[in-house]
Tab-separated table of C-alpha atoms in Angstrom:
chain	number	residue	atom	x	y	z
A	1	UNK	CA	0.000	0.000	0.000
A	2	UNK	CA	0.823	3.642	0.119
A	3	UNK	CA	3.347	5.163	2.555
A	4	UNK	CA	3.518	8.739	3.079
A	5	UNK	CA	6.169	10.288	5.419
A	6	UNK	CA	5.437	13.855	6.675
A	7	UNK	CA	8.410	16.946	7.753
A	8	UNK	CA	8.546	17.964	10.524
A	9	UNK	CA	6.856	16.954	12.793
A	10	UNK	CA	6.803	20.501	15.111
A	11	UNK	CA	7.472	23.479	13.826
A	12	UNK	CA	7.342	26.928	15.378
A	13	UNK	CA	7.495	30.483	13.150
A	14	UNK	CA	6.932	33.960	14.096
A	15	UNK	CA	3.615	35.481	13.277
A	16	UNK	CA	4.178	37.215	9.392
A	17	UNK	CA	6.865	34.232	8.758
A	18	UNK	CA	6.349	31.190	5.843
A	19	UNK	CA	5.317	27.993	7.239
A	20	UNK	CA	6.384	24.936	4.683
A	21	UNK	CA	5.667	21.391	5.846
A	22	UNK	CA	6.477	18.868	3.207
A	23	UNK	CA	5.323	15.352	2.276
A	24	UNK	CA	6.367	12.023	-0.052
A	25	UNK	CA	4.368	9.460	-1.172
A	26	UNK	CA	5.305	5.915	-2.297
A	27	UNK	CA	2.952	5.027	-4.885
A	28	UNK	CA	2.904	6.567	-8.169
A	29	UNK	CA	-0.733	5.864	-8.741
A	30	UNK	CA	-1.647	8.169	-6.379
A	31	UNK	CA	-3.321	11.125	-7.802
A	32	UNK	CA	-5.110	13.079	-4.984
A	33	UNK	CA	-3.052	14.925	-2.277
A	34	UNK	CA	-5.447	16.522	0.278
A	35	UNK	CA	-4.124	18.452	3.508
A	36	UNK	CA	-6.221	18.673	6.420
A	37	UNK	CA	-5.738	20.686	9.121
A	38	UNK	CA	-6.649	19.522	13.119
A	39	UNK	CA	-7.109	22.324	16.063
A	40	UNK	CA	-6.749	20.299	19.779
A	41	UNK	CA	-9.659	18.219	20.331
A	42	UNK	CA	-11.514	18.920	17.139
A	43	UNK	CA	-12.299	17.281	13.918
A	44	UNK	CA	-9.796	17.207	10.832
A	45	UNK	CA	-10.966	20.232	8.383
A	46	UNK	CA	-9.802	19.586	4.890
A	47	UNK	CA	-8.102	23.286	3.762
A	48	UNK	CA	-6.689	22.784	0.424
A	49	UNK	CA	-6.368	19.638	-1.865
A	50	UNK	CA	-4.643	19.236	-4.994
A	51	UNK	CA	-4.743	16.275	-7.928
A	52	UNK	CA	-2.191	15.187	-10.179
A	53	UNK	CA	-3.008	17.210	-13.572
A	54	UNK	CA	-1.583	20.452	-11.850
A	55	UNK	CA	1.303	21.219	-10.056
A	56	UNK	CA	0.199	23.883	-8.295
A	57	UNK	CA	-2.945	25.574	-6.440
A	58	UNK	CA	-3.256	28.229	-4.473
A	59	UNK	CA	-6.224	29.818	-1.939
A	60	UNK	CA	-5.015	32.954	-0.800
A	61	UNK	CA	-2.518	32.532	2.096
A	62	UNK	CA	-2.271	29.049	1.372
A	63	UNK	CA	-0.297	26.863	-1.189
A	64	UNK	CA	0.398	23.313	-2.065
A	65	UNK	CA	2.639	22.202	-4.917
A	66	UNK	CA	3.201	18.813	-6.367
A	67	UNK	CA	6.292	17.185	-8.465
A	68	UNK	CA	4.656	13.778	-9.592
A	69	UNK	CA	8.243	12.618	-11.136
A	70	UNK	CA	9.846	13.299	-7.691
A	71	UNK	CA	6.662	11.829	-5.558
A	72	UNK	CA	6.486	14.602	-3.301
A	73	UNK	CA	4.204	17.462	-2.385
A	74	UNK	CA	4.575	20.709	-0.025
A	75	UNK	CA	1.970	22.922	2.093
A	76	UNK	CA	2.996	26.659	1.821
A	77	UNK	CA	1.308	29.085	4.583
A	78	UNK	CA	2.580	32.693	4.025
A	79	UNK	CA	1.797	35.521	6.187
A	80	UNK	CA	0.906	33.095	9.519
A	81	UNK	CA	-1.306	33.953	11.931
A	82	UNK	CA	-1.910	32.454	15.986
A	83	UNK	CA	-4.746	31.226	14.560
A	84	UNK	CA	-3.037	28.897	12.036
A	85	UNK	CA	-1.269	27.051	14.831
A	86	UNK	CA	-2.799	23.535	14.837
A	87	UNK	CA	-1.404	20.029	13.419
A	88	UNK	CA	-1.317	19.886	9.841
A	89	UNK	CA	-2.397	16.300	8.213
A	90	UNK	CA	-1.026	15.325	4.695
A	91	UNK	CA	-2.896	12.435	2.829
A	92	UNK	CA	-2.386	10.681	-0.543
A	93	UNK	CA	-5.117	8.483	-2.248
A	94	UNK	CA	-5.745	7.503	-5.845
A	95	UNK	CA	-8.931	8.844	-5.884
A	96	UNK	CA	-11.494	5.878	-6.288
A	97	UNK	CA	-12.620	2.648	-6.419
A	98	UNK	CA	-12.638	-0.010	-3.785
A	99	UNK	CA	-9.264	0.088	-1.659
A	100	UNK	CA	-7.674	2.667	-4.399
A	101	UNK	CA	-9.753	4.732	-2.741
A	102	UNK	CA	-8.385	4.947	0.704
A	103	UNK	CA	-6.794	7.716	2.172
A	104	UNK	CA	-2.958	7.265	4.026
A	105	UNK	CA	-2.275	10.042	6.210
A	106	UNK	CA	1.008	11.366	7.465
A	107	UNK	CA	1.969	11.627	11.312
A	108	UNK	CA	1.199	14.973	10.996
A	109	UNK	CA	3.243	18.365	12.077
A	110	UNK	CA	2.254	20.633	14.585
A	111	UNK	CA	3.057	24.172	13.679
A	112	UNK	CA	2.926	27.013	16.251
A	113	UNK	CA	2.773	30.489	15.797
A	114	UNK	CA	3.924	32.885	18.039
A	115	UNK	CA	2.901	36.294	18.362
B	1	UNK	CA	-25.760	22.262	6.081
B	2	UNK	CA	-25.030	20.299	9.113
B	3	UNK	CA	-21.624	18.289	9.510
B	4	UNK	CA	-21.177	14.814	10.312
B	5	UNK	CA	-22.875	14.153	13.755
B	6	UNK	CA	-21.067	11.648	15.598
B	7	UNK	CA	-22.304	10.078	19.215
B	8	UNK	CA	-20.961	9.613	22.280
B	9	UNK	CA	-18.427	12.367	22.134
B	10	UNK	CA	-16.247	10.767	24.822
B	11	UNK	CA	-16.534	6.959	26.175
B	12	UNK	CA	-14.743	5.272	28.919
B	13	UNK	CA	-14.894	1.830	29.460
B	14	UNK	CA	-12.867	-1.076	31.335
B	15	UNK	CA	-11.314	-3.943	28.865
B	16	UNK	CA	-13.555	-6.696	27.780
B	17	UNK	CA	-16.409	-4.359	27.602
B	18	UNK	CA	-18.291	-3.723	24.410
B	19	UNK	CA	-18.574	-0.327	23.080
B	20	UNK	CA	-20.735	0.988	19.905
B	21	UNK	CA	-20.243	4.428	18.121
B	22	UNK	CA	-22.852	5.861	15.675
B	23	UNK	CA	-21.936	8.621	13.093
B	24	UNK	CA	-24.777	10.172	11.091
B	25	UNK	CA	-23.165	11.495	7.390
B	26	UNK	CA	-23.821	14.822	6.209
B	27	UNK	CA	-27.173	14.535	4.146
B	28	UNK	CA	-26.645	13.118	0.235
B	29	UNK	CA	-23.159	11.770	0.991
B	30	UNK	CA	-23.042	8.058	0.021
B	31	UNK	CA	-20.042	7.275	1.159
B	32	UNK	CA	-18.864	6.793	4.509
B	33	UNK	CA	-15.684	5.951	6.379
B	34	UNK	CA	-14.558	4.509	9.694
B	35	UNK	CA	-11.159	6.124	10.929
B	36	UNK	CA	-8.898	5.207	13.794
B	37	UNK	CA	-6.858	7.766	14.922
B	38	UNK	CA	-3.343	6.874	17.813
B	39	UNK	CA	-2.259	9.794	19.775
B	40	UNK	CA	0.193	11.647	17.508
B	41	UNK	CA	-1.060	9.808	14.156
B	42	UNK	CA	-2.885	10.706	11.288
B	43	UNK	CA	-5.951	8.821	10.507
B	44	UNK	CA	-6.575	4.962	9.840
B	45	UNK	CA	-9.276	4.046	7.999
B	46	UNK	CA	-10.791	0.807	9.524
B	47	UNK	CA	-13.898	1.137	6.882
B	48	UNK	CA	-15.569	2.390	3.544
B	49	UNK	CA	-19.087	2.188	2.965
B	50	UNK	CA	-20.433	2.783	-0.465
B	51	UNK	CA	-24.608	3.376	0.491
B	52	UNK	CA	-24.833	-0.068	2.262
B	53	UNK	CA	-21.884	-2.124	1.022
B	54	UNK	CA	-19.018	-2.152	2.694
B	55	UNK	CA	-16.249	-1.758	-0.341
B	56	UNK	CA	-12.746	-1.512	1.936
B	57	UNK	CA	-12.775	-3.168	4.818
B	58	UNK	CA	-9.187	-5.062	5.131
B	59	UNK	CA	-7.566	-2.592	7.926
B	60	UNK	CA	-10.977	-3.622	10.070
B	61	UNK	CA	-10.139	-6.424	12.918
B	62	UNK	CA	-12.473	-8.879	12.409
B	63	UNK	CA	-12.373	-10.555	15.616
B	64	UNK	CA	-13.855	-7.946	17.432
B	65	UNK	CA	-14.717	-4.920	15.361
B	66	UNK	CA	-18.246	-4.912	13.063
B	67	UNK	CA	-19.520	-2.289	11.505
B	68	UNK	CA	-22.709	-1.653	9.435
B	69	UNK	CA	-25.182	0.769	7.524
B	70	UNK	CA	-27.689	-0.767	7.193
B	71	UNK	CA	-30.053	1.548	5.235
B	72	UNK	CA	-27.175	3.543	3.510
B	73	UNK	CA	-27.327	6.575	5.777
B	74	UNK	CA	-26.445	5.828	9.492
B	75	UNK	CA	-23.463	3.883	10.865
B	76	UNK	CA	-22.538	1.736	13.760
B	77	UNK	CA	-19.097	0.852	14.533
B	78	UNK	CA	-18.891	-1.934	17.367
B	79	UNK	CA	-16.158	-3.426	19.480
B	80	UNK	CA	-16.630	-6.625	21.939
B	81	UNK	CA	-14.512	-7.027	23.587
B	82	UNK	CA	-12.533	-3.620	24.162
B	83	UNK	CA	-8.884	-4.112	24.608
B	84	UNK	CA	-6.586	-1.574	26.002
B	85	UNK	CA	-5.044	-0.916	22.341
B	86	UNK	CA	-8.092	0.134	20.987
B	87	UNK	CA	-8.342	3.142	23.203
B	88	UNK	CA	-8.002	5.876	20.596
B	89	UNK	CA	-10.090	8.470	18.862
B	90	UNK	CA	-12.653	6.691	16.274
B	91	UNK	CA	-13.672	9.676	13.584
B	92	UNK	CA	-16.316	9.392	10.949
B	93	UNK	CA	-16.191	11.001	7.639
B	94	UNK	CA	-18.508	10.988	4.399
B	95	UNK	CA	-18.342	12.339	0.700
B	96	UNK	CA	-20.378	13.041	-2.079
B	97	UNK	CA	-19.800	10.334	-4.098
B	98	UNK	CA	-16.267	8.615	-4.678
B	99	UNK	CA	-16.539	9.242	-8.072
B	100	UNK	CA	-17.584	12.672	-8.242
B	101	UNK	CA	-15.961	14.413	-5.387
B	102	UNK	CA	-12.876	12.660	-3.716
B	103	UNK	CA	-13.689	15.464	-0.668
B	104	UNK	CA	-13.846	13.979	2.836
B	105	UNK	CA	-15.105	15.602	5.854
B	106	UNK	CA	-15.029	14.531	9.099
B	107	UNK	CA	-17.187	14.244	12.256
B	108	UNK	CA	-16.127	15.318	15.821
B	109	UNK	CA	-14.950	12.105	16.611
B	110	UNK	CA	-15.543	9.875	19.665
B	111	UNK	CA	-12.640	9.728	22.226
B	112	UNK	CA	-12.429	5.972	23.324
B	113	UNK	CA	-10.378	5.327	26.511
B	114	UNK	CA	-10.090	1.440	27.666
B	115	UNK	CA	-8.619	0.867	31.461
């Protein structure tokens, strides 16, 4: 099955800094690359999510980029706020059907954000 | 649009004990998943239910977890007997439609802890 290894696994930046956490994947099939994002105690919130026929996509302070022939993909935060601090999830699927469907996660990073 | 509902919220039980979660999907999504999440882990999923069949179930121990949806909508996950390892936070998610939106969302969760 899939493996996908997450860095790092803390992080700390000063409020205004960038905030990259990165990601590989094992299985070149895989073709969907969601990140989710988990504040203590609640549930996982997907923020941005990104498929294979693009190599980047962006949502205003937020960025993810993806190099298929490498097998990795990055989360890009610019401008952080407090508010962003929270454990980041990556996840790599193939998108559908029976177990190709199934979502591996990473161990997650927790970034902080100090004021 | 309400979220995934997921009940109990927390659960405490002593081993040997059976326990049974119930996660109501967010309205129109036919498929539904089962997660496991370890302290400091991403996600596991134990389950995938497309409407009433379970299509991915391989990651889901058999000897003492069930789980079933009966009428396509509602879930059950079960455990009997509870074992220490399985204390853990069990998270529910649905989407659309595998094969028109790959989107997952997630439910609260329900914090399991086994003494």
């Amino acid at each position: 099955g899939e493996n996908v290894e997450q860095h790092p696994s803390t992080l700390s930046v000063q409020e205004g800094d960038s905030a990259v956490i990165k990601c590989t994947y094992s299985d070149s099939a895989s073709n969907y690359f969601p990140w989710y994002k988990q504040e203590l105690g609640k549930r996982p919130q997907l923020i941005i999510d990104i498929r294979s026929n693009v190599g980047e996509k962006k949502d205003q302070r937020i960025a993810v980029t993806l190099n298929k022939t490498a097998k990795h993909f990055s989360l890009h935060i610019t401008e952080t706020q407090p508010e962003d601090s929270a454990v980041y999830f990556c996840a790599a699927s193939r998108g559908r059907g029976s177990t190709l469907g199934r979502l591996y996660f990473g161990r997650g990073t927790q970034l902080t954000v100090w004021p | 649009e309400a979220g995934v509902v997921q009940s109990p919220r927390y659960k405490i039980i002593e081993k040997k004990q059976p326990v049974a979660f119930w996660c109501n999907p967010i309205s129109g999504h036919n498929t539904l998943y089962w997660y496991r999440q370890n302290l400091g882990q991403g996600p596991e999923l134990l389950i995938r239910y497309e409407n009433e069949e379970a299509v991915d179930d391989s990651q889901l121990p058999k000897d003492r977890f069930s789980a079933e949806r009966l009428k396509g909508v509602d879930s059950t996950l079960k455990i009997q007997p509870a074992e220490l390892g399985d204390s853990a936070v069990y998270l529910c998610a649905s989407s659309l439609d595998e094969y028109l939106s790959y989107e997952q969302y997630f439910g609260p969760g329900t914090r399991l802890t086994v003494t």
